[in-house]
């Protein structure tokens, strides 16, 4: 599936993945420190106390050269490459599994038994690989090997490089090399803790480190700046995607008004989140997983290039339907009214490299912009939403072509309009396609008003509401209570597929029954099983993916790499010992795939508990 396979990237800028503007020339020092990193990871895993974890990381980072510490910081945040890069290794769990089996001289059964004990391929590698003397591997060299693997074409070439690397490592080093390759260290170390450790190691504040890391999207480069006392020099880098601000669910209108005094309310559109970077006429769009998606939406860059200033925008791309029942014909003959179409319609446009003219005509998209992070050289994320909203309004109004909205002011304020907003600017000639739209904003001061807005949003075909604190800054990558979401299904969960089974009847040859899990700290615990709900085409695609990403083949059932996120709805929740989580769902059904979410963004057991406790029946 295209969204799961990121393209290899050649933009890497040197051995440490540190961008040219913050790093003065590559420093290539190989030392035998992969072993030291692995030992530090063991100690980090052995404690649950955050302060101890950051202490161990800080001490380790200080004991290394800056170059080694920079690469280690990337690895310690569970990544093979800095966050901003799109590079991935593209080595499936199955290939890694085979390499480990081969190097260990073990058969499938022995490896499976070990996997059952550990539930983690890195730990399996540590157990089964032969002991060997000091490998002499340094973290910088491991990083270089990762670059080679990412750049190699085809599974055979990649597997050969992985084999070469793992043949050299000691079992303990292999444990962490494999964990980094699978993107999950499982030592209870979030990137935020690595940030805190950098702050401790170099005597700066965690906030300074976080800010620089957010701007650079590169914890290694951030470490360098911290070590050199230059954190303040970190600058916003256009065309490097930033983290997205996330929302917490609320179950009622009352709850939606309970966290802050002044709420801005917007429709919750059912499309895909996109961050637009616009600079000097060049435009790139990034998805929530920080993949570039510009090519899938060729109509948007042209429209965005007309912005009066360089900017970074946040919004939702939706399939757009022009409302031509009552076309508005201004002097400029622009028709700008319409509504978002269901996500299933937009889905046909996703993951395409080439978009046909027919697609462009039949499924036009619009970019509903609701936030601005940067404009005209100024970093805006620290400003309150009320100010950002004003700047966004002005910037879009200053765009080339402005058409006016026909709803009255009072209709607009109360949200009682059939339309979704005005076309901020687009191409006059293309009268039916509204490209860039300022997402309309409303106010609600009472639960009744909120309910009215919710009903109106649903009547327009949207999912529900977003309720945002007008005084809040933009906090990338954080799910706080400054943004709230009120959805149609009062309770849905985003879950990770952990095992799959062949279906019955017409689904006999395809993997259509999915067991799924939520997070309990670092562990995924199963909570339910659902029979499809996806379209036949999706099931076919998923079947191919699961076959390729099987960790353990149990015949009728396959344990798969925990990467696929689904949104599941259910009628209610029960306590049950059927699943590891201790809960079970009644009538679970798959609402849709969530290709825009990575596994670590799935819901947690706390959220399950909240839903369970909030149930009325
Ligand atoms: P969820 O995907 O259910 O966690 O809900 C959050 C998502 O809603 C965001 O990531 C956006 O993709 C989407 N969304 C739709 N409309 C808005 C809006 N007006 N403001 C913010 N996010 C929105």
XYZ file of C-alpha atoms and ligand atoms in Angstrom:
640
model
C 0.000 0.000 0.000
C 1.521 3.191 -1.086
C 1.142 5.033 2.189
C 3.151 2.430 4.002
C 6.062 2.471 1.695
C 7.999 5.642 1.800
C 10.284 6.422 -1.015
C 14.015 6.379 -0.459
C 15.349 9.826 -0.042
C 18.542 11.215 -1.290
C 18.430 14.481 0.542
C 20.530 13.256 3.431
C 23.219 15.745 4.097
C 26.061 13.800 5.504
C 26.894 11.087 7.851
C 25.081 12.468 10.836
C 21.955 13.517 9.028
C 22.553 16.976 10.311
C 21.577 19.717 7.959
C 24.204 21.818 6.324
C 23.072 25.009 7.988
C 23.673 23.823 11.497
C 26.581 21.562 11.120
C 29.968 22.554 9.953
C 31.379 19.776 7.850
C 31.139 16.067 8.444
C 33.178 14.764 11.326
C 33.918 11.140 10.749
C 35.118 9.527 13.900
C 34.562 5.821 14.155
C 34.884 4.455 17.615
C 33.647 1.277 19.175
C 30.661 2.881 20.804
C 27.680 0.907 19.482
C 28.352 -1.390 22.381
C 28.269 1.538 24.820
C 24.955 2.700 23.363
C 23.488 -0.792 23.698
C 24.654 -1.014 27.308
C 23.093 2.362 28.072
C 19.829 1.179 26.482
C 19.824 -1.889 28.724
C 20.156 0.311 31.774
C 17.432 2.668 30.527
C 15.091 -0.287 29.996
C 15.818 -1.575 33.503
C 14.264 1.418 35.247
C 10.761 2.804 35.030
C 11.721 6.125 36.605
C 11.846 8.910 34.053
C 14.427 10.899 35.948
C 16.748 7.919 36.069
C 16.252 7.275 32.387
C 17.138 10.840 31.439
C 20.092 10.682 33.847
C 21.510 7.621 32.089
C 21.000 9.182 28.660
C 22.579 12.475 29.755
C 25.588 10.706 31.203
C 25.997 8.582 28.077
C 25.720 11.612 25.743
C 28.278 13.552 27.739
C 30.746 10.691 27.570
C 30.749 10.675 23.750
C 32.162 13.012 21.149
C 29.575 15.471 19.860
C 29.401 13.625 16.546
C 28.716 10.299 18.249
C 26.263 11.838 20.687
C 24.339 13.431 17.797
C 23.837 10.104 16.014
C 23.065 8.391 19.313
C 20.339 10.949 20.060
C 18.618 10.018 16.787
C 18.885 6.311 17.601
C 17.730 6.828 21.178
C 14.559 8.447 19.921
C 13.845 5.184 18.111
C 14.741 6.350 14.647
C 17.295 5.338 12.084
C 17.216 8.815 10.503
C 16.304 12.310 11.693
C 12.558 12.912 11.919
C 12.327 15.491 9.166
C 13.732 13.130 6.573
C 11.397 10.904 4.702
C 14.037 8.218 4.440
C 13.087 4.816 5.738
C 14.997 1.584 5.592
C 12.149 -0.317 3.950
C 13.250 -3.603 5.402
C 10.223 -5.686 6.366
C 10.030 -7.626 9.628
C 9.921 -10.834 7.643
C 13.290 -10.134 5.956
C 14.868 -9.221 9.290
C 13.454 -12.386 10.771
C 15.036 -14.481 8.017
C 18.434 -12.811 8.397
C 18.420 -13.402 12.153
C 17.397 -17.058 11.645
C 20.111 -17.579 9.073
C 22.901 -15.970 11.105
C 21.826 -17.848 14.219
C 21.505 -21.141 12.352
C 18.085 -21.635 13.922
C 14.970 -22.996 12.363
C 11.581 -21.325 12.251
C 10.282 -23.191 15.315
C 13.166 -22.151 17.571
C 12.888 -18.555 16.518
C 9.125 -18.569 17.001
C 9.556 -19.955 20.511
C 12.004 -17.186 21.311
C 9.674 -14.587 19.805
C 6.818 -15.883 21.981
C 8.986 -15.330 25.039
C 10.091 -11.805 24.132
C 7.532 -10.408 21.703
C 10.309 -8.380 20.149
C 12.637 -9.274 17.298
C 15.545 -7.307 18.791
C 15.401 -9.377 21.964
C 15.175 -12.531 19.843
C 18.335 -11.520 17.981
C 20.173 -10.968 21.287
C 19.154 -14.423 22.449
C 19.907 -16.457 19.348
C 22.843 -14.796 17.620
C 26.268 -16.291 18.317
C 28.509 -14.589 20.841
C 31.440 -12.809 19.333
C 34.226 -10.567 20.445
C 34.001 -6.790 20.345
C 32.609 -5.783 16.973
C 34.461 -2.503 16.766
C 31.270 -0.931 15.398
C 30.652 2.732 16.069
C 27.250 4.418 15.996
C 28.388 6.608 13.112
C 29.241 3.553 11.098
C 25.895 1.931 11.893
C 24.266 5.145 10.687
C 26.250 4.945 7.471
C 25.175 1.328 6.951
C 21.562 2.404 7.481
C 21.965 4.978 4.730
C 23.287 2.286 2.412
C 20.393 -0.015 3.234
C 17.864 2.771 2.652
C 19.507 3.608 -0.659
C 19.776 -0.003 -1.897
C 17.276 -1.032 -4.522
C 15.189 -4.139 -4.069
C 14.735 -6.521 -1.157
C 17.671 -8.789 -2.112
C 20.203 -5.958 -2.053
C 18.806 -4.621 1.191
C 18.776 -8.020 2.864
C 22.407 -8.618 1.885
C 23.441 -5.339 3.541
C 21.405 -6.121 6.660
C 23.094 -9.515 6.835
C 26.550 -7.929 6.545
C 25.729 -5.531 9.345
C 24.233 -8.085 11.720
C 27.035 -10.549 11.020
C 29.425 -8.065 12.605
C 27.486 -7.045 15.672
C 27.654 -8.632 19.088
C 24.298 -10.074 20.213
C 23.662 -7.067 22.463
C 24.438 -4.605 19.668
C 22.231 -6.619 17.301
C 19.385 -6.270 19.770
C 19.420 -2.494 19.417
C 20.333 -2.349 15.737
C 17.256 -4.503 15.052
C 15.087 -2.418 17.367
C 16.160 0.793 15.639
C 15.503 -0.829 12.267
C 11.987 -1.787 13.304
C 11.457 1.744 14.597
C 10.732 0.772 18.170
C 13.286 0.631 20.977
C 10.753 -0.338 23.646
C 12.884 0.931 26.480
C 10.326 3.488 27.635
C 12.204 6.388 26.164
C 10.153 8.955 24.304
C 11.796 11.651 22.211
C 10.765 14.175 24.862
C 12.945 12.342 27.384
C 15.900 12.466 25.004
C 15.290 16.218 24.769
C 15.347 16.476 28.539
C 18.537 14.427 28.661
C 20.206 16.760 26.152
C 19.198 19.684 28.340
C 20.729 18.000 31.375
C 23.891 16.986 29.547
C 24.643 20.439 28.193
C 23.249 22.699 30.907
C 20.411 24.267 28.902
C 16.656 24.254 29.495
C 14.396 21.525 28.162
C 12.220 24.209 26.548
C 15.155 25.532 24.524
C 15.947 22.018 23.351
C 12.321 21.256 22.495
C 11.972 24.447 20.513
C 15.098 23.783 18.461
C 14.116 20.167 17.870
C 10.673 21.228 16.763
C 12.125 23.713 14.299
C 14.810 21.412 12.948
C 12.984 18.082 13.170
C 16.391 16.626 13.915
C 17.373 15.702 17.427
C 20.981 15.078 16.344
C 21.338 18.580 14.932
C 19.625 19.899 18.047
C 22.182 18.155 20.245
C 25.006 19.740 18.282
C 23.575 23.191 18.778
C 23.034 22.521 22.482
C 26.617 21.310 22.878
C 27.929 24.397 21.121
C 25.688 26.819 23.008
C 23.938 27.802 19.768
C 20.374 26.607 20.337
C 19.004 30.076 19.715
C 20.315 29.869 16.162
C 17.864 27.104 15.216
C 15.631 28.463 12.488
C 12.465 27.315 10.864
C 13.426 25.312 7.839
C 10.967 25.511 5.029
C 10.097 22.217 3.388
C 10.935 20.231 6.505
C 7.597 19.161 7.937
C 6.846 20.122 11.520
C 4.800 18.072 13.947
C 1.035 18.556 13.904
C -0.984 19.788 16.833
C -3.388 17.069 17.926
C -6.792 17.039 19.589
C -8.279 15.171 22.537
C -11.738 13.645 22.261
C -14.693 14.963 24.228
C -17.905 13.063 24.748
C -20.354 15.941 25.106
C -20.986 19.610 24.404
C -20.618 20.341 28.133
C -17.226 18.716 28.243
C -16.271 20.662 25.120
C -16.775 23.888 27.048
C -15.215 22.778 30.293
C -11.508 23.258 29.635
C -11.185 26.890 28.599
C -13.082 30.152 28.572
C -12.971 31.255 24.955
C -13.636 28.602 22.355
C -13.323 28.810 18.620
C -15.368 26.159 16.912
C -14.811 24.710 13.462
C -16.324 21.820 11.552
C -14.325 18.626 11.782
C -13.742 17.686 8.167
C -13.289 14.132 7.105
C -10.251 14.282 4.906
C -6.531 14.170 5.439
C -4.449 16.574 7.429
C -1.874 18.486 5.442
C 0.832 21.005 6.236
C 1.596 23.334 3.342
C 4.994 24.973 2.996
C 4.985 27.883 0.596
C 8.165 29.745 -0.176
C 9.304 31.743 -3.173
C 6.577 30.280 -5.347
C 7.510 26.736 -4.412
C 4.926 24.645 -2.588
C 5.085 21.312 -0.783
C 2.388 19.481 1.101
C 3.126 17.043 3.915
C 0.905 14.459 5.558
C 0.622 13.727 9.247
C 3.225 11.013 8.870
C 5.489 13.731 7.425
C 5.419 12.202 3.948
C 5.360 14.543 1.033
C 1.992 14.320 -0.714
C 2.259 17.240 -3.142
C 2.070 15.005 -6.203
C -1.294 13.595 -5.198
C -2.903 17.040 -5.267
C -1.578 18.888 -8.309
C -4.331 21.498 -8.137
C -3.228 22.797 -4.728
C 0.362 24.005 -5.266
C -0.678 26.345 -8.056
C -3.337 27.904 -5.924
C -1.059 28.185 -2.891
C 1.834 29.652 -4.847
C -0.252 32.808 -5.121
C 0.017 33.580 -1.414
C 1.256 37.060 -0.722
C 3.894 35.814 1.735
C 5.948 32.710 2.429
C 4.013 30.632 4.912
C 3.431 27.322 6.618
C -0.255 26.439 6.835
C -2.164 23.691 8.580
C -5.425 22.344 7.238
C -7.412 19.425 5.935
C -7.595 18.275 2.320
C -11.076 17.090 1.450
C -12.879 15.920 -1.663
C -14.967 18.911 -2.605
C -18.361 19.140 -4.132
C -19.460 22.400 -5.576
C -22.938 23.302 -4.594
C -24.444 24.355 -7.862
C -28.057 24.166 -6.793
C -27.953 27.883 -6.167
C -24.838 29.019 -7.924
C -23.480 32.319 -6.878
C -22.586 34.396 -9.885
C -20.556 37.344 -8.881
C -19.282 39.789 -11.485
C -16.294 37.540 -11.736
C -18.547 34.512 -12.336
C -16.839 32.588 -9.591
C -18.821 29.845 -8.001
C -17.403 29.249 -4.595
C -19.908 27.327 -2.602
C -19.811 23.721 -1.763
C -19.216 21.052 0.769
C -16.801 18.334 1.709
C -17.577 14.879 0.366
C -17.090 11.704 2.431
C -13.628 10.387 3.118
C -14.296 7.325 0.954
C -14.478 9.637 -2.070
C -11.192 11.336 -1.214
C -9.607 7.935 -0.730
C -9.685 7.360 -4.477
C -7.259 10.237 -4.847
C -4.791 9.125 -2.191
C -1.401 7.565 -2.746
C -1.326 8.332 -6.454
C 1.761 9.506 -8.188
C -0.084 10.499 -11.333
C -3.516 12.004 -11.108
C -5.512 11.719 -14.302
C -7.454 14.614 -15.743
C -10.570 12.582 -15.176
C -9.786 12.233 -11.462
C -9.087 15.936 -11.215
C -12.444 16.666 -12.792
C -14.504 14.074 -10.990
C -12.962 14.336 -7.554
C -11.711 17.871 -7.110
C -10.164 18.600 -3.738
C -10.074 21.648 -1.547
C -7.615 22.588 1.158
C -9.505 23.864 4.175
C -6.967 25.941 6.048
C -7.431 26.416 9.775
C -4.042 27.448 11.124
C -0.814 29.203 10.287
C 2.574 28.417 11.827
C 4.820 30.796 9.978
C 4.352 33.807 7.748
C 6.649 36.287 6.095
C 9.723 35.379 8.119
C 7.921 35.231 11.415
C 7.483 32.195 13.578
C 3.879 32.172 14.823
C 3.455 29.021 16.854
C 3.969 30.773 20.180
C 1.193 33.276 19.440
C -2.330 32.552 20.689
C -4.813 31.055 18.235
C -6.817 34.298 18.192
C -3.810 36.120 16.686
C -2.877 33.316 14.323
C -6.459 33.218 13.062
C -6.348 36.930 12.266
C -3.022 36.612 10.456
C -4.395 33.676 8.478
C -7.540 35.597 7.517
C -5.452 38.513 6.305
C -2.991 36.380 4.403
C -5.696 34.480 2.583
C -7.635 37.659 1.906
C -4.520 39.163 0.350
C -4.240 36.252 -2.070
C -4.543 36.935 -5.738
C -8.146 36.216 -6.384
C -10.761 36.789 -3.815
C -14.344 35.875 -4.196
C -17.045 36.717 -1.758
C -19.251 34.633 0.273
C -22.960 35.010 0.113
C -23.960 33.927 3.596
C -25.046 36.706 5.875
C -22.924 37.650 8.842
C -25.409 36.136 11.293
C -25.592 32.895 9.340
C -21.869 32.785 9.414
C -21.512 33.308 13.136
C -24.061 30.686 14.046
C -22.858 28.205 11.481
C -26.377 27.825 10.084
C -25.416 27.802 6.485
C -25.418 24.989 4.037
C -22.075 26.003 2.681
C -18.669 25.355 4.083
C -17.042 28.678 3.561
C -15.683 30.942 0.985
C -13.089 30.318 -1.581
C -10.180 32.308 -0.322
C -8.564 32.334 -3.678
C -8.222 30.065 -6.610
C -8.277 30.237 -10.323
C -11.032 32.474 -11.658
C -11.232 30.579 -14.885
C -11.751 27.311 -13.152
C -15.096 28.263 -11.873
C -16.099 24.961 -10.378
C -13.088 24.134 -8.270
C -12.629 25.832 -4.971
C -9.052 25.084 -4.020
C -7.994 27.007 -0.961
C -10.633 27.736 1.608
C -10.397 29.377 4.976
C -12.177 26.925 7.288
C -15.093 28.888 8.731
C -14.942 29.571 12.437
C -17.807 29.853 14.874
C -18.314 30.671 18.531
C -20.288 28.803 21.135
C -20.827 30.082 24.644
C -23.291 27.461 25.876
C -23.741 23.711 25.473
C -26.966 24.420 23.534
C -25.104 26.560 21.003
C -22.437 23.890 20.745
C -25.087 21.225 20.092
C -26.584 23.417 17.363
C -23.207 23.796 15.708
C -22.646 20.050 15.986
C -25.959 19.265 14.312
C -25.281 21.871 11.606
C -21.803 20.423 10.975
C -23.239 16.943 10.618
C -25.976 18.224 8.348
C -23.216 19.527 6.100
C -21.816 15.999 6.030
C -18.891 16.675 8.345
C -17.724 14.458 11.171
C -18.451 16.796 14.029
C -16.675 19.741 15.605
C -13.224 20.902 16.590
C -13.242 23.119 19.656
C -10.107 25.186 20.112
C -8.796 27.368 22.899
C -8.427 30.861 21.458
C -5.602 31.598 23.877
C -3.523 28.535 23.097
C -0.211 28.412 21.238
C 0.353 25.851 18.495
C 2.007 22.859 20.137
C 3.307 20.501 17.453
C 3.088 16.800 18.077
C 1.186 17.273 21.321
C -2.255 15.978 22.147
C -3.478 18.310 24.851
C -6.773 19.837 25.873
C -6.298 23.025 23.839
C -7.864 21.357 20.818
C -10.858 19.128 21.370
C -12.728 16.960 18.921
C -16.363 16.037 19.126
C -17.188 13.277 16.701
C -20.200 11.539 15.267
C -19.474 8.177 16.803
C -19.292 9.018 20.434
C -16.752 6.313 20.885
C -14.341 5.111 18.290
C -10.873 3.837 18.960
C -7.793 4.030 16.825
C -6.210 0.602 17.172
C -3.233 -1.287 15.803
C -3.655 -4.583 13.941
C -1.542 -7.267 15.612
C -2.806 -10.470 13.987
C -4.916 -11.401 10.979
C -6.916 -14.411 9.865
C -8.361 -15.692 6.649
C -12.034 -14.939 6.160
C -14.948 -17.200 5.375
C -17.328 -17.483 2.440
C -16.327 -15.139 -0.323
C -13.427 -13.946 1.807
C -11.904 -17.362 2.088
C -8.638 -16.547 0.353
C -8.060 -13.127 1.869
C -6.922 -11.891 5.256
C -10.052 -10.110 6.379
C -10.391 -10.753 10.125
C -8.244 -8.493 12.218
C -7.214 -8.681 15.850
C -6.297 -5.279 17.175
C -4.693 -3.674 20.173
C -4.228 -0.451 22.105
C -1.173 0.779 23.955
C -0.501 -0.040 27.577
C 2.631 2.081 28.057
C 5.151 0.469 25.699
C 3.124 -2.644 25.055
C 0.277 -3.358 22.701
C -2.552 -5.228 24.384
C -5.267 -6.821 22.308
C -8.750 -5.523 22.807
C -10.837 -7.000 20.042
C -11.312 -8.588 16.706
C -13.369 -7.336 13.806
C -14.507 -8.911 10.606
C -13.694 -6.541 7.858
C -15.853 -3.474 7.249
C -13.341 -2.560 4.586
C -14.014 -2.628 0.863
C -12.928 -5.642 -1.198
C -10.200 -3.563 -2.819
C -8.867 -2.500 0.570
C -8.916 -6.078 1.847
C -6.993 -7.238 -1.213
C -4.399 -4.559 -0.653
C -4.198 -5.269 3.059
C -3.845 -8.996 2.385
C -0.791 -8.360 0.237
C 0.674 -6.094 2.882
C 0.066 -8.556 5.733
C 1.554 -11.447 3.760
C 4.684 -9.396 3.273
C 4.797 -8.223 6.888
C 4.066 -11.432 8.747
C 6.138 -12.015 11.854
C 4.799 -15.450 12.592
C 2.781 -17.722 10.326
C 0.474 -19.900 12.401
C -1.339 -21.324 9.405
C -4.866 -20.001 9.777
C -3.570 -16.949 11.613
C -0.663 -14.626 11.134
C 0.972 -12.423 13.710
C 1.823 -9.289 11.779
C 4.005 -6.254 12.221
C 2.054 -3.807 14.372
C 1.943 -0.956 11.869
C -1.603 -0.738 10.492
C -3.955 1.613 12.307
C -7.715 1.186 12.063
C -10.529 3.247 13.426
C -13.068 0.949 15.047
C -16.547 1.780 16.258
C -18.541 -0.301 18.720
C -21.759 -0.187 20.630
C -20.328 -0.446 24.088
C -17.509 -1.846 26.099
C -17.330 -4.660 28.626
C -14.845 -5.938 31.119
C -13.634 -9.270 29.851
C -10.682 -11.572 30.161
C -11.013 -12.704 26.569
C -8.351 -10.214 25.538
C -5.148 -9.139 27.204
C -6.388 -5.584 27.740
C -9.066 -6.754 30.157
C -11.789 -5.180 28.021
C -13.852 -6.303 25.065
C -15.893 -4.332 22.556
C -19.494 -5.068 21.705
C -20.212 -5.229 17.950
C -16.865 -3.849 16.886
C -16.718 -2.683 13.284
C -13.965 -1.178 11.246
C -14.879 2.357 10.299
C -11.834 2.854 8.128
C -8.133 2.488 7.709
C -6.078 5.290 9.218
C -3.070 5.442 6.883
C -2.399 8.930 8.164
C -1.639 7.632 11.645
C 1.427 5.733 12.715
C 1.102 2.916 15.221
C 2.333 5.017 18.114
C -0.548 7.424 17.589
C -3.119 4.723 18.306
C -5.251 4.977 21.441
C -4.159 3.890 24.882
C -5.633 1.741 27.614
C -6.314 4.950 29.589
C -8.627 6.131 26.823
C -10.331 2.708 26.870
C -10.826 3.067 30.617
C -12.251 6.568 30.180
C -14.762 5.367 27.603
C -15.678 2.421 29.789
C -16.203 4.615 32.822
C -18.103 7.232 30.834
C -20.632 4.723 29.499
C -24.162 5.336 30.593
C -25.381 1.796 30.248
P -8.681 12.340 14.702
O -8.063 12.044 13.385
O -10.002 11.679 14.887
O -7.706 12.142 15.834
O -9.036 13.909 14.722
C -8.092 14.889 14.502
C -8.004 15.196 13.038
O -9.147 15.876 12.580
C -6.901 16.138 12.677
O -5.660 15.510 12.615
C -7.334 16.652 11.326
O -6.871 15.796 10.311
C -8.839 16.535 11.362
N -9.555 17.818 11.280
C -10.664 18.006 10.556
N -11.113 19.253 10.670
C -10.257 19.908 11.487
C -10.194 21.236 12.005
N -11.101 22.154 11.704
N -9.150 21.535 12.839
C -8.226 20.606 13.168
N -8.247 19.347 12.719
C -9.251 18.984 11.883
